[in-house]
Amino acid sequence: MIYNEVVKIGETYLLPLISKLYQLEGYEIKPIEAHTGGRNVVYTCEKEGADAKILRIAYLNDRGREDFLGEVEYIRYLFEHGGSVSDVVNSMKGNLLEELTHNNHTFFICLFKKAKGKMLVENNYRYREGVSITEYYYNCGKVLGKLHQLSKEYNPVHRRYSFLDKYNVEYINSLIPGSFTLLKEKMVELLKTLKGLDRDSESFGMIHFDFNDGNYLIDFDSGQITVYDFDNACFGWYMYDLADLWTQGVGWIQFEQNPHERKQFMDDYFKIVLEGYSSETHISNTMVDQLPLFIKATLMENILDRFEIMQNNGEEPECDEELSYLIKCLEDDIPYKGFFNEIYSCEEPFEYEKQRI
């Protein structure tokens, strides 16, 4: 089933039922434009005098009820214990998750409170007027640190899968075309290294797994960050989320020609992120030293995700300049996403000549 089919089914069948399940009569329900690789059909629900909400209809068949319960129960736990997240809204039946079936296809329904504020891109990447951007870096680390501290104390009823449950040789072979022999070897090698790392409660637990400025809103009056979209949350190393946060920082300096200037900025940026993070939870220097390894892990995830999207859409696999860049970095063991290497071009950031499949 594809996105447009779900939209049609939603309009004619699902939305009327959902309105009753969540008392959304009188709300204006508008679809949010899907982004590339999106797994769900998402709507804003707005009504004068009431808090805005976000409705999510999951339709892909690669996750079951236990997976979704693992997600929404974790979100509720974070919210109830002071995590800055968008809470789940109970249905009229008192459920965090509802299921609807149409023509033998099951749809999983969740409703969330809409976070206060807006995305950084909606503010043209300008931060709060009169306030240093370093506050934002610090707050990103601080909010993430709080989530990880809560995760260290979390005992799930419905347990979500682990990183190593999903990322394995079979998964790699099912997605990566056979011609990419070296890429597959590097991914398997990376997985072996990751398996050798500590997985104690101080370094490994529930993580967001997609922590970036597209998945939180900022209150530009206070600077408060509210996180959402735990769709890919899983058990993994806390350092993975920090590597995602490092990767997000390159956008602030990606057009700087001097690699030494880029390096100095990223060192300063990540130092502030870690200060914010460490104000909420502890992370060992040993794990922080593994940052280059986890940046590699984010590249692997990005590459596999791109091929999975093509597969889900029934498309033939192909490499554009951005995917080719990621593959080149992983195949050639170029650290830090190539950001300080001669492969990087500030005129065409994170692009490389197309690889043929």
C-alpha positions as MATLAB code, in Angstrom:
seq = 'MIYNEVVKIGETYLLPLISKLYQLEGYEIKPIEAHTGGRNVVYTCEKEGADAKILRIAYLNDRGREDFLGEVEYIRYLFEHGGSVSDVVNSMKGNLLEELTHNNHTFFICLFKKAKGKMLVENNYRYREGVSITEYYYNCGKVLGKLHQLSKEYNPVHRRYSFLDKYNVEYINSLIPGSFTLLKEKMVELLKTLKGLDRDSESFGMIHFDFNDGNYLIDFDSGQITVYDFDNACFGWYMYDLADLWTQGVGWIQFEQNPHERKQFMDDYFKIVLEGYSSETHISNTMVDQLPLFIKATLMENILDRFEIMQNNGEEPECDEELSYLIKCLEDDIPYKGFFNEIYSCEEPFEYEKQRI';
ca = [
       0.000    0.000    0.000;
       1.345    3.443   -0.936;
       0.906    6.907    0.554;
      -1.724    8.209   -1.874;
      -3.901    5.132   -1.371;
      -3.837    5.687    2.393;
      -4.816    9.342    1.961;
      -7.893    8.291   -0.041;
      -8.839    5.587    2.452;
      -8.309    8.106    5.240;
     -10.692   10.638    3.749;
     -13.482    8.174    3.038;
     -13.157    5.697    5.872;
     -10.515    6.303    8.557;
     -10.938    9.967    9.494;
     -14.638    9.726   10.411;
     -13.883    6.806   12.724;
     -10.824    8.527   14.181;
     -12.852   11.689   14.875;
     -15.170    9.646   17.066;
     -12.345    7.727   18.725;
     -10.602   10.937   19.791;
     -13.512   13.419   19.921;
     -12.137   15.484   17.035;
     -15.531   16.646   15.782;
     -15.285   20.353   14.985;
     -11.511   20.211   14.426;
     -10.058   21.256   11.087;
      -7.998   18.257   10.012;
      -5.379   19.036    7.356;
      -2.745   16.700    5.898;
       0.915   17.606    6.444;
       2.939   17.292    3.260;
       4.880   14.048    3.313;
       8.666   14.212    3.370;
      10.895   11.827    1.450;
      11.051    8.521    3.232;
       8.117    9.240    5.500;
       6.445    6.169    6.919;
       3.087    7.682    7.845;
       0.186    9.878    6.812;
       0.134   12.825    9.214;
      -2.476   15.540    9.865;
      -2.745   18.694   11.933;
      -5.939   18.945   13.997;
      -6.912   22.484   14.985;
      -9.930   24.000   16.663;
     -10.459   27.440   18.135;
     -10.169   27.357   21.911;
      -8.521   23.916   21.976;
      -4.907   22.736   21.903;
      -3.692   21.723   18.470;
      -2.912   18.059   17.909;
      -1.037   15.886   15.436;
      -2.670   12.746   14.039;
      -0.524    9.935   12.696;
      -1.710    6.986   10.611;
       0.938    4.272   10.197;
       0.325    1.969    7.259;
       3.525    0.075    6.397;
       3.384   -3.585    7.376;
       6.938   -3.933    8.739;
       5.929   -3.098   12.319;
       3.319   -4.634   14.560;
       1.286   -3.680   17.577;
       4.116   -4.372   20.048;
       6.457   -2.007   18.180;
       3.977    0.865   18.287;
       3.101    0.236   21.924;
       6.834    0.281   22.698;
       7.046    3.729   21.131;
       3.985    5.410   22.660;
       4.553    3.966   26.128;
       8.090    5.336   26.064;
       6.852    8.780   25.010;
       4.279    8.795   27.822;
       6.968    7.749   30.316;
       9.283   10.555   29.179;
       6.499   13.137   29.379;
       5.366   12.051   32.844;
       8.939   12.216   34.150;
       9.808   15.670   32.861;
      11.162   14.925   29.404;
      10.543   17.733   26.925;
       8.452   15.714   24.472;
       5.049   15.944   22.803;
       2.745   13.719   24.838;
       0.494   11.033   23.394;
      -3.278   11.674   23.643;
      -5.450    8.855   24.965;
      -8.394    7.783   22.838;
     -11.913    7.787   24.289;
     -11.280    4.126   25.080;
      -8.286    5.139   27.205;
      -5.745    3.721   24.755;
      -2.455    5.234   23.622;
      -2.738    3.262   20.380;
      -5.748    2.406   18.241;
      -6.022   -0.052   15.358;
      -8.401    0.190   12.428;
      -8.747   -2.418    9.702;
      -9.916   -1.773    6.159;
      -9.883   -4.402    3.390;
      -7.751   -6.690    5.586;
      -5.097   -3.992    6.082;
      -4.369   -2.765    9.618;
      -3.691    0.908   10.293;
      -2.157    2.021   13.599;
      -3.484    5.331   14.878;
      -1.811    7.726   17.334;
      -2.702   11.267   18.372;
      -0.142   13.649   19.878;
      -0.260   17.076   21.459;
       1.304   19.611   19.115;
       4.528   21.019   20.517;
       4.807   24.736   21.222;
       6.941   26.764   18.847;
       8.196   26.137   15.356;
      11.006   24.475   13.473;
      14.304   26.240   12.991;
      13.857   26.173    9.214;
      10.493   27.936    9.623;
      12.417   30.753   11.309;
      14.897   30.871    8.407;
      17.547   29.313   10.659;
      17.637   32.434   12.809;
      17.746   31.889   16.537;
      16.221   34.065   19.259;
      16.838   37.747   18.709;
      19.492   39.125   21.038;
      20.486   35.666   22.295;
      23.693   33.832   21.365;
      23.306   30.778   19.159;
      25.425   28.918   21.712;
      22.312   28.788   23.930;
      20.680   26.683   21.233;
      23.645   24.295   21.016;
      23.622   23.930   24.808;
      19.856   23.376   24.949;
      20.021   20.685   22.250;
      22.512   18.784   24.370;
      20.592   19.423   27.577;
      17.229   18.192   26.248;
      18.865   15.078   24.799;
      20.745   14.471   28.052;
      17.498   14.587   30.020;
      15.885   12.030   27.693;
      18.878    9.723   28.046;
      18.935   10.064   31.833;
      15.275    9.066   31.948;
      16.000    6.198   29.573;
      18.581    4.847   32.021;
      15.760    4.384   34.536;
      13.187    3.046   32.060;
      11.744   -0.468   32.391;
       9.418   -1.016   29.420;
       6.253   -3.066   29.466;
       6.419   -3.422   25.680;
      10.059   -3.503   24.683;
      11.132   -1.938   21.393;
      13.716   -3.685   19.231;
      17.455   -3.142   19.595;
      19.772   -1.571   17.029;
      21.538   -4.900   16.596;
      18.227   -6.707   16.069;
      17.623   -4.665   12.934;
      21.085   -3.924   11.631;
      22.631   -7.233   10.649;
      24.093   -9.010    7.622;
      20.691  -10.190    6.374;
      19.260   -6.671    6.487;
      22.261   -5.275    4.634;
      22.092   -7.947    1.924;
      18.356   -7.418    1.466;
      18.846   -3.742    0.586;
      22.324   -3.091   -0.818;
      22.755   -4.054   -4.502;
      25.182   -6.884   -5.151;
      27.608   -4.644   -7.034;
      28.504   -2.807   -3.806;
      30.793   -5.544   -2.459;
      33.152   -3.185   -0.627;
      30.295   -1.215    0.924;
      28.761   -4.399    2.325;
      32.129   -5.483    3.730;
      32.586   -2.128    5.460;
      29.095   -2.280    6.961;
      29.640   -5.798    8.309;
      33.011   -4.719    9.708;
      31.348   -1.725   11.382;
      28.684   -3.951   12.941;
      31.372   -6.241   14.378;
      33.080   -3.248   15.992;
      29.801   -1.985   17.441;
      28.996   -5.429   18.874;
      32.232   -5.234   20.840;
      31.219   -2.047   22.665;
      29.784   -1.875   26.174;
      26.026   -2.189   26.430;
      25.625   -1.359   30.113;
      22.851    0.892   31.413;
      25.108    3.958   31.362;
      25.876    3.676   27.659;
      22.969    1.759   26.083;
      19.203    2.254   26.326;
      16.194    3.680   24.491;
      17.328    6.395   22.080;
      15.481    8.700   19.705;
      17.497    7.492   16.698;
      16.600   10.502   14.548;
      17.543   13.494   16.696;
      17.674   16.496   14.370;
      16.063   19.907   13.930;
      13.285   18.402   11.827;
      12.060   16.464   14.842;
      11.674   19.140   17.484;
      10.106   22.567   17.798;
      11.645   25.603   19.476;
       9.750   28.125   21.564;
      11.499   31.272   20.370;
      10.301   33.191   23.426;
      12.020   30.911   25.937;
      14.374   28.743   23.880;
      12.608   25.578   25.078;
      12.971   22.601   22.735;
      10.182   20.002   22.511;
      11.046   16.701   20.851;
       8.691   14.531   18.795;
       8.708   11.793   16.141;
       9.966    8.796   18.083;
       8.920    6.630   15.148;
      12.394    5.080   14.850;
      13.198    4.961   18.574;
      15.005    1.777   19.581;
      17.487    0.416   22.084;
      20.939    1.603   21.149;
      24.002    3.471   22.321;
      23.352    6.954   23.660;
      26.379    8.025   21.670;
      24.428    7.390   18.463;
      22.031   10.263   19.237;
      25.011   12.490   20.059;
      26.597   11.581   16.726;
      23.350   12.645   15.027;
      23.599   15.930   16.915;
      27.212   16.375   15.798;
      26.166   15.756   12.185;
      23.416   18.350   12.521;
      26.005   20.965   13.498;
      27.810   20.886   10.147;
      25.003   22.935    8.621;
      26.176   26.040   10.480;
      29.616   26.007    8.853;
      29.197   23.941    5.672;
      30.020   26.830    3.303;
      33.337   27.675    4.984;
      36.186   26.959    2.565;
      38.929   26.446    5.137;
      38.824   22.891    6.584;
      40.738   24.041    9.681;
      38.056   26.645   10.352;
      35.378   23.972    9.916;
      37.239   21.691   12.327;
      37.623   24.430   14.947;
      33.951   25.339   14.724;
      32.811   21.718   15.087;
      35.091   21.174   18.088;
      33.667   24.273   19.779;
      30.089   23.395   18.819;
      30.277   19.853   20.144;
      32.007   20.970   23.342;
      28.975   23.170   24.116;
      26.561   20.370   23.175;
      28.355   18.048   25.614;
      28.246   20.691   28.351;
      24.469   20.857   27.981;
      24.222   17.075   27.808;
      26.408   16.568   30.882;
      24.248   18.966   32.904;
      21.562   16.234   32.818;
      23.398   12.924   32.610;
      26.847   11.344   32.579;
      28.672    9.967   29.598;
      32.160    8.511   29.835;
      35.129    9.943   27.989;
      35.626    6.460   26.544;
      32.260    6.688   24.769;
      32.807   10.297   23.655;
      36.078    9.152   22.073;
      33.972    6.808   19.916;
      32.292    9.765   18.151;
      33.956    8.996   14.760;
      32.705    5.401   14.974;
      29.128    6.482   15.659;
      29.209    9.068   12.885;
      30.052    6.097   10.643;
      27.044    4.289   12.124;
      24.796    7.217   11.177;
      26.172    7.035    7.610;
      25.364    3.332    7.461;
      21.827    4.002    8.694;
      21.355    6.813    6.152;
      22.570    4.653    3.278;
      20.387    1.688    4.233;
      17.402    3.969    4.757;
      17.790    5.455    1.269;
      17.827    2.007   -0.326;
      14.902    0.874    1.837;
      12.814    3.845    0.701;
      13.486    2.951   -2.930;
      12.527   -0.652   -2.231;
       9.316    0.336   -0.405;
       8.354    2.597   -3.307;
       8.967   -0.162   -5.838;
      11.788    1.827   -7.459;
      14.958    0.500   -9.025;
      17.962    1.324   -6.799;
      20.056    4.270   -7.941;
      22.677    6.586   -6.480;
      22.381   10.351   -6.636;
      25.266   12.643   -5.673;
      24.342   12.709   -1.972;
      24.032    8.945   -1.590;
      27.243    8.459   -3.580;
      29.018   10.786   -1.136;
      27.898    8.774    1.891;
      28.943    5.520    0.218;
      32.369    6.928   -0.672;
      32.967    8.017    2.930;
      32.077    4.586    4.281;
      33.952    2.615    1.637;
      37.149    4.674    2.018;
      36.994    5.008    5.822;
      36.854    8.800    5.595;
      36.084   10.031    9.140;
      33.663   12.739   10.264;
      31.466   12.404    7.172;
      34.372   13.708    5.112;
      33.816   17.204    6.507;
      37.534   17.878    7.005;
      38.714   15.854    4.017;
      39.530   16.887    0.442;
      36.449   14.969   -0.744;
      34.301   17.756    0.716;
      33.329   20.769   -1.403;
      31.741   23.864    0.137;
      30.318   24.677   -3.321;
      28.517   21.316   -3.474;
      28.290   20.171    0.162;
      28.160   16.424    0.753;
      27.982   15.497   -2.917;
      30.130   13.168   -4.991;
      29.981   11.980   -8.577;
      27.150    9.515   -9.131;
      28.050    5.891   -8.697;
      26.676    3.424  -11.203;
      24.861    0.344   -9.955;
];
